[in-house]
Tab-separated table of C-alpha atoms and ligand atoms in Angstrom:
chain	number	residue	atom	x	y	z
A	1	MET	CA	117.367	102.652	-223.204
A	2	LYS	CA	120.620	103.326	-225.065
A	3	SER	CA	120.965	106.811	-226.528
A	4	GLY	CA	119.736	107.105	-230.076
A	5	PHE	CA	116.632	105.063	-229.228
A	6	ASP	CA	115.142	107.642	-226.891
A	7	ALA	CA	112.002	107.805	-228.975
A	8	PHE	CA	111.091	104.319	-227.710
A	9	GLU	CA	109.894	103.026	-224.394
A	10	ALA	CA	110.229	99.391	-223.354
A	11	VAL	CA	107.268	97.415	-222.008
A	12	ILE	CA	108.032	94.273	-220.044
A	13	GLY	CA	106.006	91.638	-218.233
A	14	LEU	CA	107.379	88.660	-216.300
A	15	GLU	CA	106.225	85.127	-215.713
A	16	VAL	CA	108.042	83.793	-212.669
A	17	HIS	CA	108.061	80.173	-211.552
A	18	ALA	CA	108.920	79.660	-207.905
A	19	GLN	CA	109.332	76.261	-206.291
A	20	LEU	CA	107.335	76.106	-203.088
A	21	LEU	CA	109.059	74.986	-199.927
A	22	THR	CA	106.846	72.054	-199.019
A	23	ARG	CA	107.937	68.734	-197.601
A	24	THR	CA	106.057	66.723	-200.200
A	25	LYS	CA	105.014	67.163	-203.815
A	26	LEU	CA	101.824	68.871	-204.981
A	27	PHE	CA	99.685	65.787	-205.642
A	28	CYS	CA	101.496	62.861	-203.978
A	29	GLY	CA	103.491	62.054	-200.858
A	30	CYS	CA	106.931	61.953	-202.524
A	31	PRO	CA	109.589	64.217	-200.981
A	32	ALA	CA	109.883	67.537	-202.827
A	33	SER	CA	113.588	67.827	-201.927
A	34	PHE	CA	116.343	68.796	-204.346
A	35	GLY	CA	119.586	66.930	-205.063
A	36	ASN	CA	118.592	63.309	-204.379
A	37	GLU	CA	119.690	60.298	-206.428
A	38	PRO	CA	117.840	60.554	-209.781
A	39	ASN	CA	114.422	58.858	-209.987
A	40	THR	CA	114.225	57.959	-206.305
A	41	ASN	CA	111.500	60.466	-205.266
A	42	VAL	CA	108.838	59.008	-207.529
A	43	CYS	CA	105.573	57.081	-207.277
A	44	PRO	CA	102.711	56.057	-209.592
A	45	VAL	CA	101.042	59.480	-209.197
A	46	CYS	CA	103.993	61.665	-210.194
A	47	LEU	CA	105.025	59.163	-212.876
A	48	GLY	CA	101.518	59.348	-214.313
A	49	LEU	CA	100.939	55.595	-214.202
A	50	PRO	CA	97.436	54.507	-215.263
A	51	GLY	CA	94.904	54.289	-212.456
A	52	SER	CA	96.756	56.608	-210.068
A	53	LEU	CA	94.913	59.635	-208.708
A	54	PRO	CA	96.262	62.995	-207.508
A	55	ALA	CA	95.399	64.394	-204.066
A	56	LEU	CA	96.145	68.043	-203.313
A	57	ASN	CA	98.815	69.060	-200.790
A	58	ARG	CA	96.964	71.749	-198.796
A	59	GLU	CA	100.229	73.204	-197.516
A	60	ALA	CA	101.018	74.373	-201.062
A	61	ALA	CA	97.624	76.071	-201.333
A	62	GLY	CA	98.195	77.820	-197.988
A	63	LYS	CA	101.536	79.157	-199.212
A	64	ALA	CA	99.991	80.446	-202.428
A	65	VAL	CA	97.394	82.315	-200.349
A	66	LEU	CA	100.160	83.760	-198.179
A	67	LEU	CA	101.984	85.253	-201.176
A	68	GLY	CA	98.705	86.414	-202.702
A	69	LEU	CA	97.806	88.344	-199.547
A	70	ALA	CA	101.312	89.790	-199.275
A	71	LEU	CA	100.902	91.114	-202.823
A	72	ASP	CA	97.413	92.548	-202.194
A	73	CYS	CA	95.754	90.056	-204.539
A	74	SER	CA	92.170	88.909	-204.406
A	75	ILE	CA	92.026	85.314	-203.265
A	76	SER	CA	89.595	83.073	-205.137
A	77	ARG	CA	87.412	81.134	-202.739
A	78	ARG	CA	87.037	78.576	-205.515
A	79	SER	CA	89.751	77.962	-208.093
A	80	VAL	CA	89.968	75.207	-210.656
A	81	PHE	CA	92.860	72.989	-211.672
A	82	ALA	CA	93.281	72.521	-215.408
A	83	ARG	CA	95.150	70.119	-217.634
A	84	LYS	CA	97.736	71.667	-219.907
A	85	ASN	CA	98.405	69.055	-222.542
A	86	TYR	CA	101.785	68.687	-224.173
A	87	PHE	CA	104.072	65.907	-225.218
A	88	TYR	CA	107.647	66.068	-224.005
A	89	PRO	CA	109.938	63.496	-222.362
A	90	ASP	CA	110.177	65.481	-219.097
A	91	CYS	CA	106.428	65.028	-218.552
A	92	PRO	CA	105.422	61.365	-218.185
A	93	LYS	CA	101.658	62.068	-217.938
A	94	ASN	CA	101.734	64.081	-221.205
A	95	TYR	CA	99.936	66.855	-219.384
A	96	GLN	CA	100.758	69.205	-216.569
A	97	ILE	CA	98.215	70.011	-213.877
A	98	SER	CA	98.034	73.788	-213.691
A	99	MET	CA	95.344	76.472	-213.371
A	100	TYR	CA	93.950	78.369	-216.304
A	101	GLU	CA	90.745	80.383	-216.167
A	102	LYS	CA	90.368	80.405	-212.398
A	103	PRO	CA	93.731	80.986	-210.704
A	104	ILE	CA	94.041	81.061	-206.940
A	105	CYS	CA	95.127	84.747	-206.726
A	106	SER	CA	94.599	87.685	-209.072
A	107	GLY	CA	94.878	91.448	-209.363
A	108	GLY	CA	97.670	92.361	-206.932
A	109	VAL	CA	100.446	94.938	-206.779
A	110	PHE	CA	104.135	94.939	-206.008
A	111	ARG	CA	105.836	98.154	-204.918
A	112	LEU	CA	109.152	98.640	-206.632
A	113	GLY	CA	111.933	100.561	-204.899
A	114	GLU	CA	111.742	103.763	-202.916
A	115	GLU	CA	109.773	105.861	-205.416
A	116	GLY	CA	106.925	103.434	-204.929
A	117	LYS	CA	106.440	102.576	-208.607
A	118	THR	CA	103.760	99.871	-208.652
A	119	ILE	CA	103.888	96.727	-210.752
A	120	GLY	CA	100.568	95.011	-211.299
A	121	ILE	CA	100.307	91.305	-210.493
A	122	GLU	CA	98.028	89.707	-213.042
A	123	ARG	CA	97.683	86.333	-211.383
A	124	ILE	CA	99.311	83.696	-209.214
A	125	HIS	CA	98.485	80.081	-209.741
A	126	LEU	CA	99.587	76.674	-208.545
A	127	GLU	CA	101.011	74.070	-210.892
A	128	GLU	CA	103.277	71.067	-210.861
A	129	ASP	CA	106.863	71.086	-212.089
A	130	ALA	CA	108.148	68.832	-214.870
A	131	GLY	CA	111.097	66.447	-214.678
A	132	LYS	CA	114.614	67.335	-215.706
A	133	LEU	CA	116.374	66.340	-218.909
A	134	ILE	CA	120.104	65.925	-218.782
A	135	HIS	CA	121.566	66.140	-222.263
A	136	GLY	CA	124.711	64.038	-222.671
A	137	ASP	CA	127.269	63.843	-225.460
A	138	GLY	CA	126.510	61.973	-228.625
A	139	GLY	CA	122.880	63.065	-228.781
A	140	SER	CA	121.637	60.916	-225.906
A	141	SER	CA	119.647	62.393	-223.031
A	142	LEU	CA	118.739	61.160	-219.555
A	143	VAL	CA	115.658	62.069	-217.595
A	144	ASP	CA	115.246	62.540	-213.850
A	145	PHE	CA	111.616	62.480	-212.661
A	146	ASN	CA	112.372	63.602	-209.085
A	147	ARG	CA	111.190	67.117	-209.921
A	148	CYS	CA	107.917	65.897	-211.492
A	149	GLY	CA	105.054	67.134	-209.366
A	150	VAL	CA	107.074	69.506	-207.184
A	151	PRO	CA	104.768	72.456	-206.398
A	152	LEU	CA	105.339	75.668	-208.305
A	153	LEU	CA	103.771	79.074	-208.015
A	154	GLU	CA	103.522	80.913	-211.292
A	155	ILE	CA	103.459	84.653	-210.753
A	156	VAL	CA	102.497	86.722	-213.805
A	157	THR	CA	102.969	90.485	-213.819
A	158	ARG	CA	101.158	93.099	-215.871
A	159	PRO	CA	103.363	94.701	-218.543
A	160	ASP	CA	104.368	97.467	-216.111
A	161	LEU	CA	108.152	97.118	-216.090
A	162	ARG	CA	110.190	99.520	-218.220
A	163	SER	CA	113.793	98.256	-218.248
A	164	GLY	CA	116.026	95.293	-217.555
A	165	ARG	CA	117.014	97.013	-214.325
A	166	ASP	CA	113.331	97.284	-213.288
A	167	ALA	CA	112.819	93.603	-214.016
A	168	ALA	CA	115.874	92.503	-212.046
A	169	GLU	CA	114.805	94.709	-209.150
A	170	PHE	CA	111.291	93.294	-209.213
A	171	LEU	CA	112.613	89.771	-209.264
A	172	SER	CA	115.020	90.267	-206.400
A	173	GLY	CA	112.272	91.972	-204.378
A	174	LEU	CA	109.901	89.099	-205.061
A	175	ARG	CA	112.625	86.621	-204.139
A	176	ARG	CA	113.273	88.447	-200.879
A	177	LEU	CA	109.563	88.493	-200.079
A	178	MET	CA	109.148	84.772	-200.757
A	179	ARG	CA	112.186	83.894	-198.654
A	180	TYR	CA	110.890	86.101	-195.879
A	181	LEU	CA	107.535	84.368	-195.994
A	182	GLY	CA	109.297	81.005	-195.937
A	183	ILE	CA	107.552	79.822	-199.089
A	184	CYS	CA	110.544	79.510	-201.461
A	185	ASP	CA	114.259	79.103	-200.768
A	186	GLY	CA	115.052	81.506	-203.611
A	187	ASN	CA	117.984	79.440	-204.793
A	188	MET	CA	118.271	80.488	-208.418
A	189	GLU	CA	121.264	78.256	-209.208
A	190	GLU	CA	119.227	75.228	-208.172
A	191	GLY	CA	116.296	76.455	-210.274
A	192	SER	CA	114.022	77.351	-207.344
A	193	ILE	CA	113.145	80.552	-209.211
A	194	ARG	CA	112.918	80.646	-213.000
A	195	CYS	CA	111.846	83.581	-215.064
A	196	ASP	CA	110.397	84.087	-218.555
A	197	VAL	CA	110.186	87.645	-219.820
A	198	ASN	CA	107.972	89.314	-222.424
A	199	VAL	CA	109.374	92.377	-224.129
A	200	SER	CA	107.967	94.910	-226.556
A	201	ILE	CA	108.722	98.524	-227.351
A	202	ARG	CA	106.510	101.417	-228.329
A	203	GLU	CA	106.778	105.115	-229.046
A	204	ARG	CA	107.394	106.939	-225.802
A	205	GLY	CA	104.106	108.247	-224.457
A	206	SER	CA	101.976	105.847	-226.479
A	207	SER	CA	99.419	103.800	-224.595
A	208	SER	CA	99.079	100.929	-227.056
A	209	LEU	CA	101.197	97.793	-226.829
A	210	GLY	CA	103.688	96.673	-229.458
A	211	THR	CA	104.263	93.099	-230.587
A	212	ARG	CA	106.054	91.232	-227.841
A	213	THR	CA	108.703	88.571	-227.912
A	214	GLU	CA	109.305	86.100	-225.146
A	215	ILE	CA	112.624	85.044	-223.632
A	216	LYS	CA	112.549	81.809	-221.678
A	217	ASN	CA	114.654	80.538	-218.828
A	218	LEU	CA	116.430	83.587	-217.543
A	219	ASN	CA	117.835	81.968	-214.458
A	220	SER	CA	119.823	84.667	-212.710
A	221	MET	CA	119.221	88.351	-211.963
A	222	LYS	CA	122.086	89.192	-214.314
A	223	ALA	CA	120.589	87.133	-217.143
A	224	VAL	CA	117.186	88.794	-216.677
A	225	GLU	CA	118.705	92.242	-216.952
A	226	ALA	CA	121.106	91.461	-219.783
A	227	GLY	CA	118.621	89.423	-221.833
A	228	ILE	CA	116.000	92.169	-221.654
A	229	GLU	CA	118.419	94.990	-222.483
A	230	PHE	CA	119.694	92.981	-225.426
A	231	GLU	CA	116.174	92.385	-226.733
A	232	ILE	CA	115.100	96.022	-226.283
A	233	GLU	CA	118.061	97.151	-228.334
A	234	ARG	CA	117.424	94.531	-230.999
A	235	GLN	CA	113.794	95.612	-231.383
A	236	ALA	CA	114.693	99.314	-231.401
A	237	LYS	CA	117.273	98.771	-234.134
A	238	LEU	CA	114.846	96.678	-236.124
A	239	ILE	CA	112.024	99.211	-235.964
A	240	SER	CA	114.367	102.161	-236.571
A	241	SER	CA	115.505	100.539	-239.793
A	242	GLY	CA	111.944	100.004	-240.995
A	243	GLY	CA	111.482	96.389	-239.881
A	244	VAL	CA	108.704	94.851	-237.813
A	245	VAL	CA	108.979	92.749	-234.673
A	246	SER	CA	107.550	89.263	-235.044
A	247	GLN	CA	106.229	87.313	-232.094
A	248	VAL	CA	108.969	84.795	-231.317
A	249	THR	CA	110.119	82.846	-228.312
A	250	SER	CA	113.837	82.538	-227.698
A	251	CYS	CA	116.315	81.413	-225.112
A	252	TRP	CA	119.064	83.641	-223.636
A	253	ASP	CA	122.590	82.303	-224.015
A	254	ALA	CA	124.353	84.067	-221.148
A	255	GLY	CA	127.827	82.881	-222.168
A	256	MET	CA	127.586	84.168	-225.732
A	257	ARG	CA	125.308	87.104	-224.812
A	258	ARG	CA	122.852	86.317	-227.591
A	259	LEU	CA	119.293	85.091	-228.069
A	260	VAL	CA	118.713	81.652	-229.549
A	261	PRO	CA	115.314	81.503	-231.325
A	262	MET	CA	113.078	78.588	-230.258
A	263	ARG	CA	109.795	79.037	-232.082
A	264	SER	CA	107.565	81.620	-233.762
A	265	LYS	CA	103.907	82.365	-233.015
A	266	GLU	CA	102.721	80.010	-235.745
A	267	GLU	CA	104.518	77.156	-234.036
A	268	GLU	CA	103.040	78.096	-230.642
A	269	GLN	CA	101.548	75.012	-229.058
A	270	ASP	CA	97.862	74.599	-228.402
A	271	TYR	CA	97.715	73.187	-224.909
A	272	ARG	CA	94.020	72.241	-225.141
A	273	TYR	CA	93.385	73.272	-221.558
A	274	PHE	CA	90.391	71.698	-219.818
A	275	PRO	CA	89.336	71.379	-216.172
A	276	GLU	CA	91.197	68.568	-214.404
A	277	PRO	CA	88.622	65.786	-213.973
A	278	ASP	CA	90.571	63.993	-211.226
A	279	LEU	CA	90.607	66.921	-208.793
A	280	PRO	CA	87.743	68.830	-207.195
A	281	PRO	CA	87.818	72.649	-207.339
A	282	LEU	CA	90.174	74.125	-204.749
A	283	LEU	CA	88.131	75.764	-202.009
A	284	ILE	CA	89.807	78.339	-199.784
A	285	ASP	CA	87.912	78.784	-196.524
A	286	ASP	CA	88.033	81.606	-193.965
A	287	MET	CA	90.358	79.624	-191.726
A	288	THR	CA	93.030	79.289	-194.424
A	289	ILE	CA	92.882	83.031	-195.046
A	290	CYS	CA	92.956	83.890	-191.324
A	291	LYS	CA	95.973	81.663	-190.791
A	292	ALA	CA	97.759	83.340	-193.680
A	293	VAL	CA	96.935	86.800	-192.360
A	294	LEU	CA	98.385	85.883	-188.981
A	295	ARG	CA	101.546	84.551	-190.614
A	296	LEU	CA	102.062	87.713	-192.604
A	297	GLN	CA	102.826	89.920	-189.612
A	298	GLU	CA	105.186	92.602	-190.759
A	299	LEU	CA	106.637	92.504	-194.239
A	300	PRO	CA	110.252	93.386	-195.112
A	301	ASP	CA	109.545	96.818	-196.617
A	302	PRO	CA	107.631	98.377	-193.724
A	303	ARG	CA	110.038	96.759	-191.308
A	304	ARG	CA	113.031	98.244	-193.143
A	305	ARG	CA	111.461	101.697	-192.910
A	306	ARG	CA	110.652	101.183	-189.243
A	307	PHE	CA	114.266	100.152	-188.512
A	308	GLN	CA	115.430	103.436	-190.053
A	309	GLU	CA	113.016	105.503	-188.003
A	310	GLU	CA	112.992	103.604	-184.755
A	311	TYR	CA	116.678	102.734	-184.459
A	312	GLY	CA	118.206	105.472	-186.615
A	313	LEU	CA	119.864	102.965	-188.943
A	314	SER	CA	121.031	103.817	-192.455
A	315	PRO	CA	118.889	102.662	-195.397
A	316	TYR	CA	121.640	100.218	-196.327
A	317	ASP	CA	121.943	98.670	-192.867
A	318	SER	CA	118.170	98.429	-192.523
A	319	ALA	CA	117.913	96.697	-195.874
A	320	VAL	CA	120.583	94.120	-194.978
A	321	LEU	CA	119.079	93.463	-191.559
A	322	THR	CA	115.556	92.954	-192.895
A	323	ALA	CA	116.525	90.801	-195.870
A	324	GLU	CA	115.872	87.729	-193.748
A	325	LYS	CA	113.263	87.442	-191.061
A	326	GLY	CA	115.557	85.469	-188.740
A	327	VAL	CA	118.261	88.131	-188.914
A	328	ALA	CA	115.753	90.956	-188.471
A	329	ASP	CA	114.305	89.226	-185.404
A	330	TYR	CA	117.804	88.630	-184.037
A	331	PHE	CA	118.802	92.266	-184.429
A	332	GLU	CA	115.580	93.509	-182.958
A	333	LYS	CA	115.798	91.281	-179.881
A	334	ALA	CA	119.337	92.478	-179.162
A	335	ALA	CA	118.483	96.102	-179.964
A	336	THR	CA	115.532	96.233	-177.605
A	337	VAL	CA	117.549	95.046	-174.581
A	338	SER	CA	120.490	97.301	-175.415
A	339	ARG	CA	120.838	101.026	-174.942
A	340	ASN	CA	122.683	101.354	-178.192
A	341	PRO	CA	120.887	99.879	-181.226
A	342	LYS	CA	123.411	101.417	-183.619
A	343	THR	CA	126.284	99.556	-181.986
A	344	ILE	CA	124.204	96.379	-182.039
A	345	CYS	CA	123.608	97.007	-185.731
A	346	ASN	CA	127.374	97.247	-186.374
A	347	TRP	CA	127.987	94.010	-184.499
A	348	VAL	CA	125.247	92.167	-186.353
A	349	MET	CA	126.350	93.540	-189.727
A	350	ARG	CA	129.982	92.547	-189.216
A	351	GLU	CA	130.553	89.820	-186.648
A	352	VAL	CA	127.203	88.060	-186.477
A	353	LEU	CA	126.485	87.922	-190.208
A	354	GLY	CA	130.153	87.045	-190.831
A	355	GLU	CA	129.979	84.081	-188.469
A	356	MET	CA	126.590	82.984	-189.776
A	357	LYS	CA	127.975	83.003	-193.281
A	358	ARG	CA	131.152	81.167	-192.265
A	359	THR	CA	129.391	78.470	-190.228
A	360	GLY	CA	126.170	78.275	-192.230
A	361	ILE	CA	124.155	78.405	-188.989
A	362	PRO	CA	120.913	80.386	-189.423
A	363	ALA	CA	119.929	83.218	-187.082
A	364	GLU	CA	117.296	81.061	-185.365
A	365	ARG	CA	119.959	78.633	-184.097
A	366	PHE	CA	122.919	80.983	-183.767
A	367	PRO	CA	124.832	80.084	-180.570
A	368	VAL	CA	125.326	83.689	-179.421
A	369	LEU	CA	121.851	84.645	-178.272
A	370	PRO	CA	120.746	88.219	-179.034
A	371	GLU	CA	120.639	88.942	-175.290
A	372	SER	CA	124.243	87.721	-174.906
A	373	LEU	CA	125.388	89.962	-177.748
A	374	ALA	CA	123.676	92.916	-176.091
A	375	ARG	CA	125.483	92.053	-172.833
A	376	LEU	CA	128.856	91.920	-174.613
A	377	VAL	CA	128.244	95.338	-176.145
A	378	GLU	CA	127.325	96.635	-172.703
A	379	LEU	CA	130.556	95.271	-171.220
A	380	VAL	CA	132.540	97.120	-173.900
A	381	GLU	CA	130.688	100.322	-173.042
A	382	GLU	CA	131.375	99.816	-169.350
A	383	GLY	CA	135.070	99.406	-170.142
A	384	ALA	CA	135.225	95.846	-168.814
A	385	VAL	CA	136.693	94.664	-172.106
A	386	SER	CA	138.243	96.562	-175.012
A	387	GLY	CA	136.447	96.738	-178.363
A	388	ARG	CA	139.223	94.781	-180.030
A	389	ALA	CA	139.267	92.025	-177.387
A	390	ALA	CA	135.471	91.838	-177.559
A	391	THR	CA	135.715	90.464	-181.087
A	392	GLU	CA	137.739	87.542	-179.732
A	393	VAL	CA	135.247	87.064	-176.917
A	394	PHE	CA	132.453	87.026	-179.475
A	395	LEU	CA	134.178	84.257	-181.439
A	396	GLU	CA	134.602	82.262	-178.248
A	397	MET	CA	130.912	82.728	-177.445
A	398	SER	CA	129.999	81.641	-180.946
A	399	ALA	CA	132.216	78.553	-180.764
A	400	THR	CA	131.210	77.397	-177.283
A	401	GLY	CA	127.901	79.080	-176.508
A	402	CYS	CA	129.340	80.654	-173.346
A	403	THR	CA	128.206	83.998	-171.925
A	404	ALA	CA	130.121	87.225	-172.475
A	405	GLU	CA	131.492	87.235	-168.928
A	406	GLU	CA	132.617	83.600	-169.158
A	407	GLY	CA	134.305	84.288	-172.498
A	408	ILE	CA	136.207	87.266	-171.145
A	409	LYS	CA	137.440	85.272	-168.126
A	410	ARG	CA	138.323	82.217	-170.159
A	411	LEU	CA	140.438	84.214	-172.600
A	412	GLY	CA	141.905	86.395	-169.847
A	413	LEU	CA	140.817	89.510	-171.672
A	414	GLU	CA	139.493	91.645	-168.841
A	415	GLN	CA	140.349	95.210	-169.655
A	416	ILE	CA	143.029	96.771	-167.468
A	417	SER	CA	141.960	100.140	-166.206
A	418	SER	CA	143.284	100.032	-162.643
A	419	PRO	CA	145.903	102.821	-162.342
A	420	GLU	CA	148.447	100.583	-160.586
A	421	THR	CA	148.607	97.955	-163.319
A	422	LEU	CA	148.337	100.503	-166.092
A	423	ALA	CA	151.221	102.512	-164.586
A	424	GLN	CA	153.559	99.522	-164.935
A	425	TYR	CA	152.956	99.363	-168.687
A	426	VAL	CA	153.139	103.132	-169.127
A	427	ASP	CA	156.418	103.374	-167.227
A	428	ALA	CA	157.971	100.546	-169.213
A	429	VAL	CA	156.965	102.111	-172.547
A	430	VAL	CA	158.356	105.525	-171.538
A	431	LEU	CA	161.685	103.908	-170.522
A	432	GLU	CA	161.978	101.849	-173.696
A	433	ASN	CA	161.271	104.703	-176.119
A	434	PRO	CA	163.480	107.624	-175.009
A	435	ASP	CA	163.781	109.199	-178.467
A	436	VAL	CA	160.043	109.119	-179.151
A	437	VAL	CA	159.440	110.639	-175.743
A	438	GLU	CA	162.022	113.319	-176.562
A	439	ARG	CA	160.319	114.204	-179.864
A	440	TYR	CA	156.907	114.232	-178.211
A	441	ARG	CA	158.158	116.696	-175.621
A	442	LYS	CA	159.561	118.903	-178.404
A	443	GLY	CA	156.033	119.224	-179.803
A	444	GLU	CA	155.319	116.147	-181.965
A	445	ILE	CA	152.175	115.446	-179.996
A	446	LYS	CA	150.897	113.041	-182.626
A	447	LEU	CA	153.406	110.506	-181.254
A	448	LEU	CA	151.146	109.971	-178.255
A	449	ALA	CA	149.099	107.592	-180.385
A	450	PHE	CA	152.233	105.551	-181.068
A	451	LEU	CA	153.019	105.302	-177.364
A	452	VAL	CA	149.435	104.259	-176.563
A	453	GLY	CA	149.854	101.595	-179.234
A	454	GLU	CA	152.975	100.331	-177.454
A	455	VAL	CA	151.035	100.092	-174.191
A	456	MET	CA	148.308	98.130	-175.986
A	457	LYS	CA	150.893	95.729	-177.435
A	458	LYS	CA	152.533	95.192	-174.085
A	459	SER	CA	149.198	94.510	-172.420
A	460	GLU	CA	148.127	92.195	-175.246
A	461	GLY	CA	145.273	94.507	-176.087
A	462	ARG	CA	143.850	94.537	-172.583
A	463	ALA	CA	144.744	98.057	-171.485
A	464	ASP	CA	142.005	100.663	-171.602
A	465	PRO	CA	143.370	102.882	-174.390
A	466	ARG	CA	141.751	106.074	-173.144
A	467	ALA	CA	143.033	105.668	-169.590
A	468	ALA	CA	146.487	104.760	-170.956
A	469	GLY	CA	146.538	107.895	-173.143
A	470	GLU	CA	145.598	110.118	-170.238
A	471	MET	CA	148.221	108.574	-168.002
A	472	LEU	CA	150.925	108.910	-170.691
A	473	ALA	CA	150.073	112.551	-171.359
A	474	ALA	CA	150.217	113.302	-167.646
A	475	ARG	CA	153.531	111.462	-167.261
A	476	LEU	CA	155.225	113.318	-170.133
B	501	LIG	P1	100.742	84.007	-222.470
B	501	LIG	O1	99.607	83.304	-221.839
B	501	LIG	O2	100.851	83.798	-223.919
B	501	LIG	O3	102.044	83.780	-221.793
B	501	LIG	P2	99.837	86.476	-221.264
B	501	LIG	O4	98.822	87.381	-221.854
B	501	LIG	O5	99.455	85.699	-220.080
B	501	LIG	O6	100.412	85.576	-222.400
B	501	LIG	O7	101.056	87.384	-220.897
B	501	LIG	C1	102.232	86.872	-220.401
B	501	LIG	C2	103.135	88.005	-219.964
B	501	LIG	O8	103.400	88.874	-221.053
B	501	LIG	C3	102.566	88.870	-218.882
B	501	LIG	O9	103.575	89.098	-217.931
B	501	LIG	C4	102.211	90.158	-219.575
B	501	LIG	O10	102.382	91.260	-218.721
B	501	LIG	C5	103.222	90.218	-220.685
B	501	LIG	N1	102.804	90.954	-221.866
B	501	LIG	C6	101.627	90.847	-222.522
B	501	LIG	N2	101.607	91.678	-223.578
B	501	LIG	C7	102.821	92.302	-223.618
B	501	LIG	C8	103.424	93.265	-224.492
B	501	LIG	N3	102.806	93.735	-225.558
B	501	LIG	N4	104.673	93.665	-224.204
B	501	LIG	C9	105.317	93.187	-223.144
B	501	LIG	N5	104.815	92.292	-222.298
B	501	LIG	C10	103.566	91.845	-222.527
B	502	LIG	MG1	103.911	82.998	-221.755
B	503	LIG	ZN1	105.038	60.841	-206.305
């Protein structure tokens, strides 16, 4: 907290909505995809037409269980869908099917950062998304129902976060975990993750909770951090000057860096929750849990630590490499067949990730197989190709899917280390640079690097620089 308000401590809890990566919606067979022509992915069920009945998409339930297990939650063997009633144009049924008293997962933990601060997970439940209102000029609005019924996970934390930074870190960790598990694409700009935050402050060291305010729709990591910091400061100023915090809900305006009030506690809606009569309770059997356990395998955090220990990588490199499962698998495959995991790490960090980013091809389908990358690195170590030329070979491999050897041949980049051929270049460079040679002989030994550079230029990068340096030194 800003200086001057040190007497206070912030208390923050998040409610995160994550769109599940399922092919179809939560209660009907409509595609759950984003970006289609408005109102094309709809049917009587997701439009709430009379007489239509929902049927649960089990894939969504399986993904909820997966996240619940990854966050050490208890999984309810029997959870209950509930109707949350409200009237708004983005919700054609006038109620949302959610879970209330019996969520699918509860009581988990999330480990934040290296110090291992733990953030309690209150609950995770399944619910359906609402449609999207597009507000035009002149007071008219359009509605797109494609998003109606898309499966969401709502993840609610305990009030264990203490700063905007904490909250942003939690959210990016959760995002990384969900992407890793393949249950959410994590695309915040497209609204795949949306976050509401609850903020209160209290005297440092106190164990009671102050009155909280809620900020809705913080839709980027930056907004989460900035909105919270803004609200903490507002409350601290208010209390310091003798005021009291009232329980309000507001919206963060990122452009203007201000909070726009939406409603106070008195205007809080009564959703009149009741068990959904059209759906049976959701039963999770042993098989669903076993399948989820098998899918969990190794999570990003332990894997990051293992990469540091097992391959001697830096914390930064390990974090980048384990951010996505595909990339982590790619690195690990190459590293295990290579003698030099650190070199493999450098190649993956620079060339491989660079090409993946440029071409948009994911690690699973990347044309340079991990084994081929390991072979290329080996050829550099053997001196068959120079490090600089290897980058070109790599690009050729990536473009055509050829092997390292084929690429080197095709581009004519075999490294020259035979003394006969090397001697021709060395002799020519010595002849062409008499004054440099003169100065070198008078003691400016640093000029050797320049002469090696000339040999490299002449050989179009193919000469073995170490052999060329040795030959030059001997010649002079
Ligand atoms: P609601 O159902 O009204 O949204 P919940 O009790 O489910 O309220 O809490 C929602 C979120 O608010 C949770 O993340 C919780 O940790 C957080 N929260 C509750 N009380 C406080 C408080 N006094 N200060 C900060 N956050 C709080
Ligand atoms: Mg709330
Ligand atoms: Zn539908």
